[in-house]
Amino acid sequence: QVQLVESGGGLVQAGRSLRLSCAASGSPFSVDAMGWYRQAPGKERELVATISSAGTTNYEDSVKGRFTIFKDNAKNTVYLQMDSLKPEDTAVYYCTADESYFRILVGRGSWGQGTQVTVSS
């Protein structure tokens, strides 16, 4: 089973940028797709961005044009570059990975422990 460790969260002012990282270990060869979810206080966890083994990406509408997901296969690491951050982006961000892209989409992959992102106005 793959283990995921996120890093890069923190407190930032609106309009600034942050980059989240998620390193996969354990059984990285079983990872075919990766993604990021987020959960704000009092809200359900929502899918933010995904990337397939072929590099195809998808984004939640509210982050399109501001967030970029990309990966470094040599390091078994996926990143989420977040630009033009807004207070409504405040949430705990979770990395997810699985051998099935579909399982990523329905939230059935492996999870990291989460990293807090707070955007002040």
mmCIF file with all atom_site columns, N, CA and C in Angstrom, residues 4 20 22 30-37 47-60 67-73 76-81 94-105:
data_model
loop_
_atom_site.group_PDB
_atom_site.id
_atom_site.type_symbol
_atom_site.label_atom_id
_atom_site.label_alt_id
_atom_site.label_comp_id
_atom_site.label_asym_id
_atom_site.label_entity_id
_atom_site.label_seq_id
_atom_site.pdbx_PDB_ins_code
_atom_site.Cartn_x
_atom_site.Cartn_y
_atom_site.Cartn_z
_atom_site.occupancy
_atom_site.B_iso_or_equiv
_atom_site.pdbx_formal_charge
_atom_site.auth_seq_id
_atom_site.auth_comp_id
_atom_site.auth_asym_id
_atom_site.auth_atom_id
_atom_site.pdbx_PDB_model_num
ATOM 1   N N  . LEU A 1 4   ? 1.411   8.404  1.640   1.00 0.00 ? 4   LEU A N  1
ATOM 2   C CA . LEU A 1 4   ? 1.467   9.749  1.071   1.00 0.00 ? 4   LEU A CA 1
ATOM 3   C C  . LEU A 1 4   ? 1.741   10.759 2.177   1.00 0.00 ? 4   LEU A C  1
ATOM 4   N N  . LEU A 1 20  ? 1.937   23.063 -2.825  1.00 0.00 ? 20  LEU A N  1
ATOM 5   C CA . LEU A 1 20  ? 1.841   21.866 -2.015  1.00 0.00 ? 20  LEU A CA 1
ATOM 6   C C  . LEU A 1 20  ? 2.580   20.712 -2.698  1.00 0.00 ? 20  LEU A C  1
ATOM 7   N N  . CYS A 1 22  ? 3.331   16.340 -2.437  1.00 0.00 ? 22  CYS A N  1
ATOM 8   C CA . CYS A 1 22  ? 2.870   15.058 -1.900  1.00 0.00 ? 22  CYS A CA 1
ATOM 9   C C  . CYS A 1 22  ? 3.809   13.975 -2.415  1.00 0.00 ? 22  CYS A C  1
ATOM 10  N N  . SER A 1 30  ? 2.298   1.079  -7.842  1.00 0.00 ? 30  SER A N  1
ATOM 11  C CA . SER A 1 30  ? 0.864   0.818  -7.928  1.00 0.00 ? 30  SER A CA 1
ATOM 12  C C  . SER A 1 30  ? 0.074   2.109  -8.137  1.00 0.00 ? 30  SER A C  1
ATOM 13  N N  . VAL A 1 31  ? 0.765   3.223  -8.134  1.00 0.00 ? 31  VAL A N  1
ATOM 14  C CA . VAL A 1 31  ? 0.085   4.508  -8.299  1.00 0.00 ? 31  VAL A CA 1
ATOM 15  C C  . VAL A 1 31  ? -0.027  4.837  -9.778  1.00 0.00 ? 31  VAL A C  1
ATOM 16  N N  . ASP A 1 32  ? -1.257  4.993  -10.222 1.00 0.00 ? 32  ASP A N  1
ATOM 17  C CA . ASP A 1 32  ? -1.487  5.321  -11.622 1.00 0.00 ? 32  ASP A CA 1
ATOM 18  C C  . ASP A 1 32  ? -2.079  6.712  -11.781 1.00 0.00 ? 32  ASP A C  1
ATOM 19  N N  . ALA A 1 33  ? -2.723  7.191  -10.751 1.00 0.00 ? 33  ALA A N  1
ATOM 20  C CA . ALA A 1 33  ? -3.333  8.507  -10.795 1.00 0.00 ? 33  ALA A CA 1
ATOM 21  C C  . ALA A 1 33  ? -3.188  9.158  -9.426  1.00 0.00 ? 33  ALA A C  1
ATOM 22  N N  . MET A 1 34  ? -3.120  10.471 -9.425  1.00 0.00 ? 34  MET A N  1
ATOM 23  C CA . MET A 1 34  ? -3.008  11.208 -8.176  1.00 0.00 ? 34  MET A CA 1
ATOM 24  C C  . MET A 1 34  ? -3.904  12.427 -8.225  1.00 0.00 ? 34  MET A C  1
ATOM 25  N N  . GLY A 1 35  ? -4.170  12.977 -7.053  1.00 0.00 ? 35  GLY A N  1
ATOM 26  C CA . GLY A 1 35  ? -5.035  14.146 -7.032  1.00 0.00 ? 35  GLY A CA 1
ATOM 27  C C  . GLY A 1 35  ? -4.989  14.859 -5.706  1.00 0.00 ? 35  GLY A C  1
ATOM 28  N N  . TRP A 1 36  ? -5.700  15.961 -5.645  1.00 0.00 ? 36  TRP A N  1
ATOM 29  C CA . TRP A 1 36  ? -5.837  16.759 -4.427  1.00 0.00 ? 36  TRP A CA 1
ATOM 30  C C  . TRP A 1 36  ? -7.310  17.008 -4.150  1.00 0.00 ? 36  TRP A C  1
ATOM 31  N N  . TYR A 1 37  ? -7.682  16.808 -2.900  1.00 0.00 ? 37  TYR A N  1
ATOM 32  C CA . TYR A 1 37  ? -8.989  17.190 -2.384  1.00 0.00 ? 37  TYR A CA 1
ATOM 33  C C  . TYR A 1 37  ? -8.763  18.267 -1.334  1.00 0.00 ? 37  TYR A C  1
ATOM 34  N N  . LEU A 1 47  ? -13.204 17.498 -4.538  1.00 0.00 ? 47  LEU A N  1
ATOM 35  C CA . LEU A 1 47  ? -12.089 17.242 -5.441  1.00 0.00 ? 47  LEU A CA 1
ATOM 36  C C  . LEU A 1 47  ? -11.600 18.562 -6.035  1.00 0.00 ? 47  LEU A C  1
ATOM 37  N N  . VAL A 1 48  ? -10.305 18.781 -5.999  1.00 0.00 ? 48  VAL A N  1
ATOM 38  C CA . VAL A 1 48  ? -9.726  20.019 -6.506  1.00 0.00 ? 48  VAL A CA 1
ATOM 39  C C  . VAL A 1 48  ? -9.073  19.800 -7.860  1.00 0.00 ? 48  VAL A C  1
ATOM 40  N N  . ALA A 1 49  ? -8.225  18.781 -7.959  1.00 0.00 ? 49  ALA A N  1
ATOM 41  C CA . ALA A 1 49  ? -7.488  18.552 -9.202  1.00 0.00 ? 49  ALA A CA 1
ATOM 42  C C  . ALA A 1 49  ? -7.021  17.113 -9.254  1.00 0.00 ? 49  ALA A C  1
ATOM 43  N N  . THR A 1 50  ? -6.915  16.590 -10.483 1.00 0.00 ? 50  THR A N  1
ATOM 44  C CA . THR A 1 50  ? -6.405  15.236 -10.674 1.00 0.00 ? 50  THR A CA 1
ATOM 45  C C  . THR A 1 50  ? -5.424  15.207 -11.830 1.00 0.00 ? 50  THR A C  1
ATOM 46  N N  . ILE A 1 51  ? -4.566  14.201 -11.811 1.00 0.00 ? 51  ILE A N  1
ATOM 47  C CA . ILE A 1 51  ? -3.642  13.986 -12.911 1.00 0.00 ? 51  ILE A CA 1
ATOM 48  C C  . ILE A 1 51  ? -3.497  12.486 -13.135 1.00 0.00 ? 51  ILE A C  1
ATOM 49  N N  . SER A 1 52  ? -3.643  12.072 -14.382 1.00 0.00 ? 52  SER A N  1
ATOM 50  C CA . SER A 1 52  ? -3.567  10.659 -14.716 1.00 0.00 ? 52  SER A CA 1
ATOM 51  C C  . SER A 1 52  ? -2.123  10.253 -14.981 1.00 0.00 ? 52  SER A C  1
ATOM 52  N N  . SER A 1 53  ? -1.917  8.972  -15.191 1.00 0.00 ? 53  SER A N  1
ATOM 53  C CA . SER A 1 53  ? -0.575  8.480  -15.489 1.00 0.00 ? 53  SER A CA 1
ATOM 54  C C  . SER A 1 53  ? -0.054  9.065  -16.794 1.00 0.00 ? 53  SER A C  1
ATOM 55  N N  . ALA A 1 54  ? -0.963  9.417  -17.691 1.00 0.00 ? 54  ALA A N  1
ATOM 56  C CA . ALA A 1 54  ? -0.571  9.999  -18.981 1.00 0.00 ? 54  ALA A CA 1
ATOM 57  C C  . ALA A 1 54  ? -0.358  11.502 -18.887 1.00 0.00 ? 54  ALA A C  1
ATOM 58  N N  . GLY A 1 55  ? -0.641  12.066 -17.713 1.00 0.00 ? 55  GLY A N  1
ATOM 59  C CA . GLY A 1 55  ? -0.454  13.503 -17.521 1.00 0.00 ? 55  GLY A CA 1
ATOM 60  C C  . GLY A 1 55  ? -1.681  14.340 -17.799 1.00 0.00 ? 55  GLY A C  1
ATOM 61  N N  . THR A 1 56  ? -2.802  13.692 -18.064 1.00 0.00 ? 56  THR A N  1
ATOM 62  C CA . THR A 1 56  ? -4.045  14.438 -18.275 1.00 0.00 ? 56  THR A CA 1
ATOM 63  C C  . THR A 1 56  ? -4.521  15.020 -16.956 1.00 0.00 ? 56  THR A C  1
ATOM 64  N N  . THR A 1 57  ? -4.886  16.288 -16.990 1.00 0.00 ? 57  THR A N  1
ATOM 65  C CA . THR A 1 57  ? -5.297  16.971 -15.765 1.00 0.00 ? 57  THR A CA 1
ATOM 66  C C  . THR A 1 57  ? -6.753  17.421 -15.833 1.00 0.00 ? 57  THR A C  1
ATOM 67  N N  . ASN A 1 58  ? -7.355  17.532 -14.665 1.00 0.00 ? 58  ASN A N  1
ATOM 68  C CA . ASN A 1 58  ? -8.700  18.062 -14.540 1.00 0.00 ? 58  ASN A CA 1
ATOM 69  C C  . ASN A 1 58  ? -8.777  18.889 -13.272 1.00 0.00 ? 58  ASN A C  1
ATOM 70  N N  . TYR A 1 59  ? -9.616  19.926 -13.310 1.00 0.00 ? 59  TYR A N  1
ATOM 71  C CA . TYR A 1 59  ? -9.719  20.855 -12.193 1.00 0.00 ? 59  TYR A CA 1
ATOM 72  C C  . TYR A 1 59  ? -11.173 21.146 -11.853 1.00 0.00 ? 59  TYR A C  1
ATOM 73  N N  . GLU A 1 60  ? -11.383 21.403 -10.587 1.00 0.00 ? 60  GLU A N  1
ATOM 74  C CA . GLU A 1 60  ? -12.675 21.912 -10.124 1.00 0.00 ? 60  GLU A CA 1
ATOM 75  C C  . GLU A 1 60  ? -12.830 23.317 -10.681 1.00 0.00 ? 60  GLU A C  1
ATOM 76  N N  . PHE A 1 67  ? -4.934  27.222 -10.218 1.00 0.00 ? 67  PHE A N  1
ATOM 77  C CA . PHE A 1 67  ? -4.185  26.093 -9.673  1.00 0.00 ? 67  PHE A CA 1
ATOM 78  C C  . PHE A 1 67  ? -3.646  25.234 -10.818 1.00 0.00 ? 67  PHE A C  1
ATOM 79  N N  . THR A 1 68  ? -2.483  24.642 -10.578 1.00 0.00 ? 68  THR A N  1
ATOM 80  C CA . THR A 1 68  ? -1.875  23.734 -11.546 1.00 0.00 ? 68  THR A CA 1
ATOM 81  C C  . THR A 1 68  ? -1.370  22.494 -10.826 1.00 0.00 ? 68  THR A C  1
ATOM 82  N N  . ILE A 1 69  ? -1.800  21.332 -11.297 1.00 0.00 ? 69  ILE A N  1
ATOM 83  C CA . ILE A 1 69  ? -1.303  20.072 -10.748 1.00 0.00 ? 69  ILE A CA 1
ATOM 84  C C  . ILE A 1 69  ? -0.264  19.508 -11.716 1.00 0.00 ? 69  ILE A C  1
ATOM 85  N N  . PHE A 1 70  ? 0.842   19.042 -11.167 1.00 0.00 ? 70  PHE A N  1
ATOM 86  C CA . PHE A 1 70  ? 1.866   18.419 -12.002 1.00 0.00 ? 70  PHE A CA 1
ATOM 87  C C  . PHE A 1 70  ? 2.639   17.430 -11.143 1.00 0.00 ? 70  PHE A C  1
ATOM 88  N N  . LYS A 1 71  ? 3.396   16.556 -11.774 1.00 0.00 ? 71  LYS A N  1
ATOM 89  C CA . LYS A 1 71  ? 4.096   15.527 -11.024 1.00 0.00 ? 71  LYS A CA 1
ATOM 90  C C  . LYS A 1 71  ? 5.504   15.321 -11.542 1.00 0.00 ? 71  LYS A C  1
ATOM 91  N N  . ASP A 1 72  ? 6.334   14.808 -10.661 1.00 0.00 ? 72  ASP A N  1
ATOM 92  C CA . ASP A 1 72  ? 7.693   14.426 -10.984 1.00 0.00 ? 72  ASP A CA 1
ATOM 93  C C  . ASP A 1 72  ? 7.774   12.913 -10.787 1.00 0.00 ? 72  ASP A C  1
ATOM 94  N N  . ASN A 1 73  ? 7.716   12.170 -11.881 1.00 0.00 ? 73  ASN A N  1
ATOM 95  C CA . ASN A 1 73  ? 7.682   10.713 -11.775 1.00 0.00 ? 73  ASN A CA 1
ATOM 96  C C  . ASN A 1 73  ? 8.952   10.148 -11.142 1.00 0.00 ? 73  ASN A C  1
ATOM 97  N N  . ASN A 1 76  ? 8.387   10.405 -7.548  1.00 0.00 ? 76  ASN A N  1
ATOM 98  C CA . ASN A 1 76  ? 7.085   9.911  -7.074  1.00 0.00 ? 76  ASN A CA 1
ATOM 99  C C  . ASN A 1 76  ? 6.359   10.992 -6.273  1.00 0.00 ? 76  ASN A C  1
ATOM 100 N N  . THR A 1 77  ? 6.370   12.183 -6.797  1.00 0.00 ? 77  THR A N  1
ATOM 101 C CA . THR A 1 77  ? 5.804   13.330 -6.091  1.00 0.00 ? 77  THR A CA 1
ATOM 102 C C  . THR A 1 77  ? 4.843   14.088 -7.003  1.00 0.00 ? 77  THR A C  1
ATOM 103 N N  . VAL A 1 78  ? 3.719   14.495 -6.417  1.00 0.00 ? 78  VAL A N  1
ATOM 104 C CA . VAL A 1 78  ? 2.762   15.331 -7.134  1.00 0.00 ? 78  VAL A CA 1
ATOM 105 C C  . VAL A 1 78  ? 2.712   16.682 -6.431  1.00 0.00 ? 78  VAL A C  1
ATOM 106 N N  . TYR A 1 79  ? 2.509   17.724 -7.198  1.00 0.00 ? 79  TYR A N  1
ATOM 107 C CA . TYR A 1 79  ? 2.489   19.083 -6.678  1.00 0.00 ? 79  TYR A CA 1
ATOM 108 C C  . TYR A 1 79  ? 1.170   19.760 -7.022  1.00 0.00 ? 79  TYR A C  1
ATOM 109 N N  . LEU A 1 80  ? 0.819   20.753 -6.217  1.00 0.00 ? 80  LEU A N  1
ATOM 110 C CA . LEU A 1 80  ? -0.314  21.608 -6.525  1.00 0.00 ? 80  LEU A CA 1
ATOM 111 C C  . LEU A 1 80  ? 0.164   23.047 -6.368  1.00 0.00 ? 80  LEU A C  1
ATOM 112 N N  . GLN A 1 81  ? 0.367   23.711 -7.487  1.00 0.00 ? 81  GLN A N  1
ATOM 113 C CA . GLN A 1 81  ? 0.752   25.113 -7.490  1.00 0.00 ? 81  GLN A CA 1
ATOM 114 C C  . GLN A 1 81  ? -0.519  25.942 -7.411  1.00 0.00 ? 81  GLN A C  1
ATOM 115 N N  . TYR A 1 94  ? -5.810  17.525 0.989   1.00 0.00 ? 94  TYR A N  1
ATOM 116 C CA . TYR A 1 94  ? -5.417  16.129 1.089   1.00 0.00 ? 94  TYR A CA 1
ATOM 117 C C  . TYR A 1 94  ? -4.947  15.612 -0.273  1.00 0.00 ? 94  TYR A C  1
ATOM 118 N N  . CYS A 1 95  ? -3.849  14.910 -0.234  1.00 0.00 ? 95  CYS A N  1
ATOM 119 C CA . CYS A 1 95  ? -3.352  14.228 -1.421  1.00 0.00 ? 95  CYS A CA 1
ATOM 120 C C  . CYS A 1 95  ? -3.975  12.836 -1.483  1.00 0.00 ? 95  CYS A C  1
ATOM 121 N N  . THR A 1 96  ? -4.243  12.362 -2.671  1.00 0.00 ? 96  THR A N  1
ATOM 122 C CA . THR A 1 96  ? -4.777  11.024 -2.855  1.00 0.00 ? 96  THR A CA 1
ATOM 123 C C  . THR A 1 96  ? -4.100  10.363 -4.048  1.00 0.00 ? 96  THR A C  1
ATOM 124 N N  . ALA A 1 97  ? -4.002  9.044  -4.001  1.00 0.00 ? 97  ALA A N  1
ATOM 125 C CA . ALA A 1 97  ? -3.363  8.298  -5.073  1.00 0.00 ? 97  ALA A CA 1
ATOM 126 C C  . ALA A 1 97  ? -3.944  6.905  -5.156  1.00 0.00 ? 97  ALA A C  1
ATOM 127 N N  . ASP A 1 98  ? -3.935  6.352  -6.350  1.00 0.00 ? 98  ASP A N  1
ATOM 128 C CA . ASP A 1 98  ? -4.449  5.001  -6.534  1.00 0.00 ? 98  ASP A CA 1
ATOM 129 C C  . ASP A 1 98  ? -4.004  4.497  -7.900  1.00 0.00 ? 98  ASP A C  1
ATOM 130 N N  . GLU A 1 99  ? -4.150  3.195  -8.082  1.00 0.00 ? 99  GLU A N  1
ATOM 131 C CA . GLU A 1 99  ? -3.853  2.622  -9.398  1.00 0.00 ? 99  GLU A CA 1
ATOM 132 C C  . GLU A 1 99  ? -5.010  2.863  -10.362 1.00 0.00 ? 99  GLU A C  1
ATOM 133 N N  . SER A 1 100 ? -6.137  3.257  -9.849  1.00 0.00 ? 100 SER A N  1
ATOM 134 C CA . SER A 1 100 ? -7.328  3.501  -10.656 1.00 0.00 ? 100 SER A CA 1
ATOM 135 C C  . SER A 1 100 ? -7.682  4.984  -10.668 1.00 0.00 ? 100 SER A C  1
ATOM 136 N N  . TYR A 1 101 ? -7.736  5.574  -11.850 1.00 0.00 ? 101 TYR A N  1
ATOM 137 C CA . TYR A 1 101 ? -8.136  6.976  -11.953 1.00 0.00 ? 101 TYR A CA 1
ATOM 138 C C  . TYR A 1 101 ? -9.581  7.154  -11.482 1.00 0.00 ? 101 TYR A C  1
ATOM 139 N N  . PHE A 1 102 ? -10.421 6.178  -11.771 1.00 0.00 ? 102 PHE A N  1
ATOM 140 C CA . PHE A 1 102 ? -11.826 6.260  -11.338 1.00 0.00 ? 102 PHE A CA 1
ATOM 141 C C  . PHE A 1 102 ? -11.916 6.318  -9.825  1.00 0.00 ? 102 PHE A C  1
ATOM 142 N N  . ARG A 1 103 ? -11.116 5.515  -9.137  1.00 0.00 ? 103 ARG A N  1
ATOM 143 C CA . ARG A 1 103 ? -11.160 5.513  -7.674  1.00 0.00 ? 103 ARG A CA 1
ATOM 144 C C  . ARG A 1 103 ? -10.730 6.867  -7.106  1.00 0.00 ? 103 ARG A C  1
ATOM 145 N N  . ILE A 1 104 ? -9.821  7.539  -7.788  1.00 0.00 ? 104 ILE A N  1
ATOM 146 C CA . ILE A 1 104 ? -9.455  8.899  -7.379  1.00 0.00 ? 104 ILE A CA 1
ATOM 147 C C  . ILE A 1 104 ? -10.671 9.815  -7.483  1.00 0.00 ? 104 ILE A C  1
ATOM 148 N N  . LEU A 1 105 ? -11.391 9.714  -8.583  1.00 0.00 ? 105 LEU A N  1
ATOM 149 C CA . LEU A 1 105 ? -12.537 10.585 -8.811  1.00 0.00 ? 105 LEU A CA 1
ATOM 150 C C  . LEU A 1 105 ? -13.637 10.396 -7.779  1.00 0.00 ? 105 LEU A C  1
#
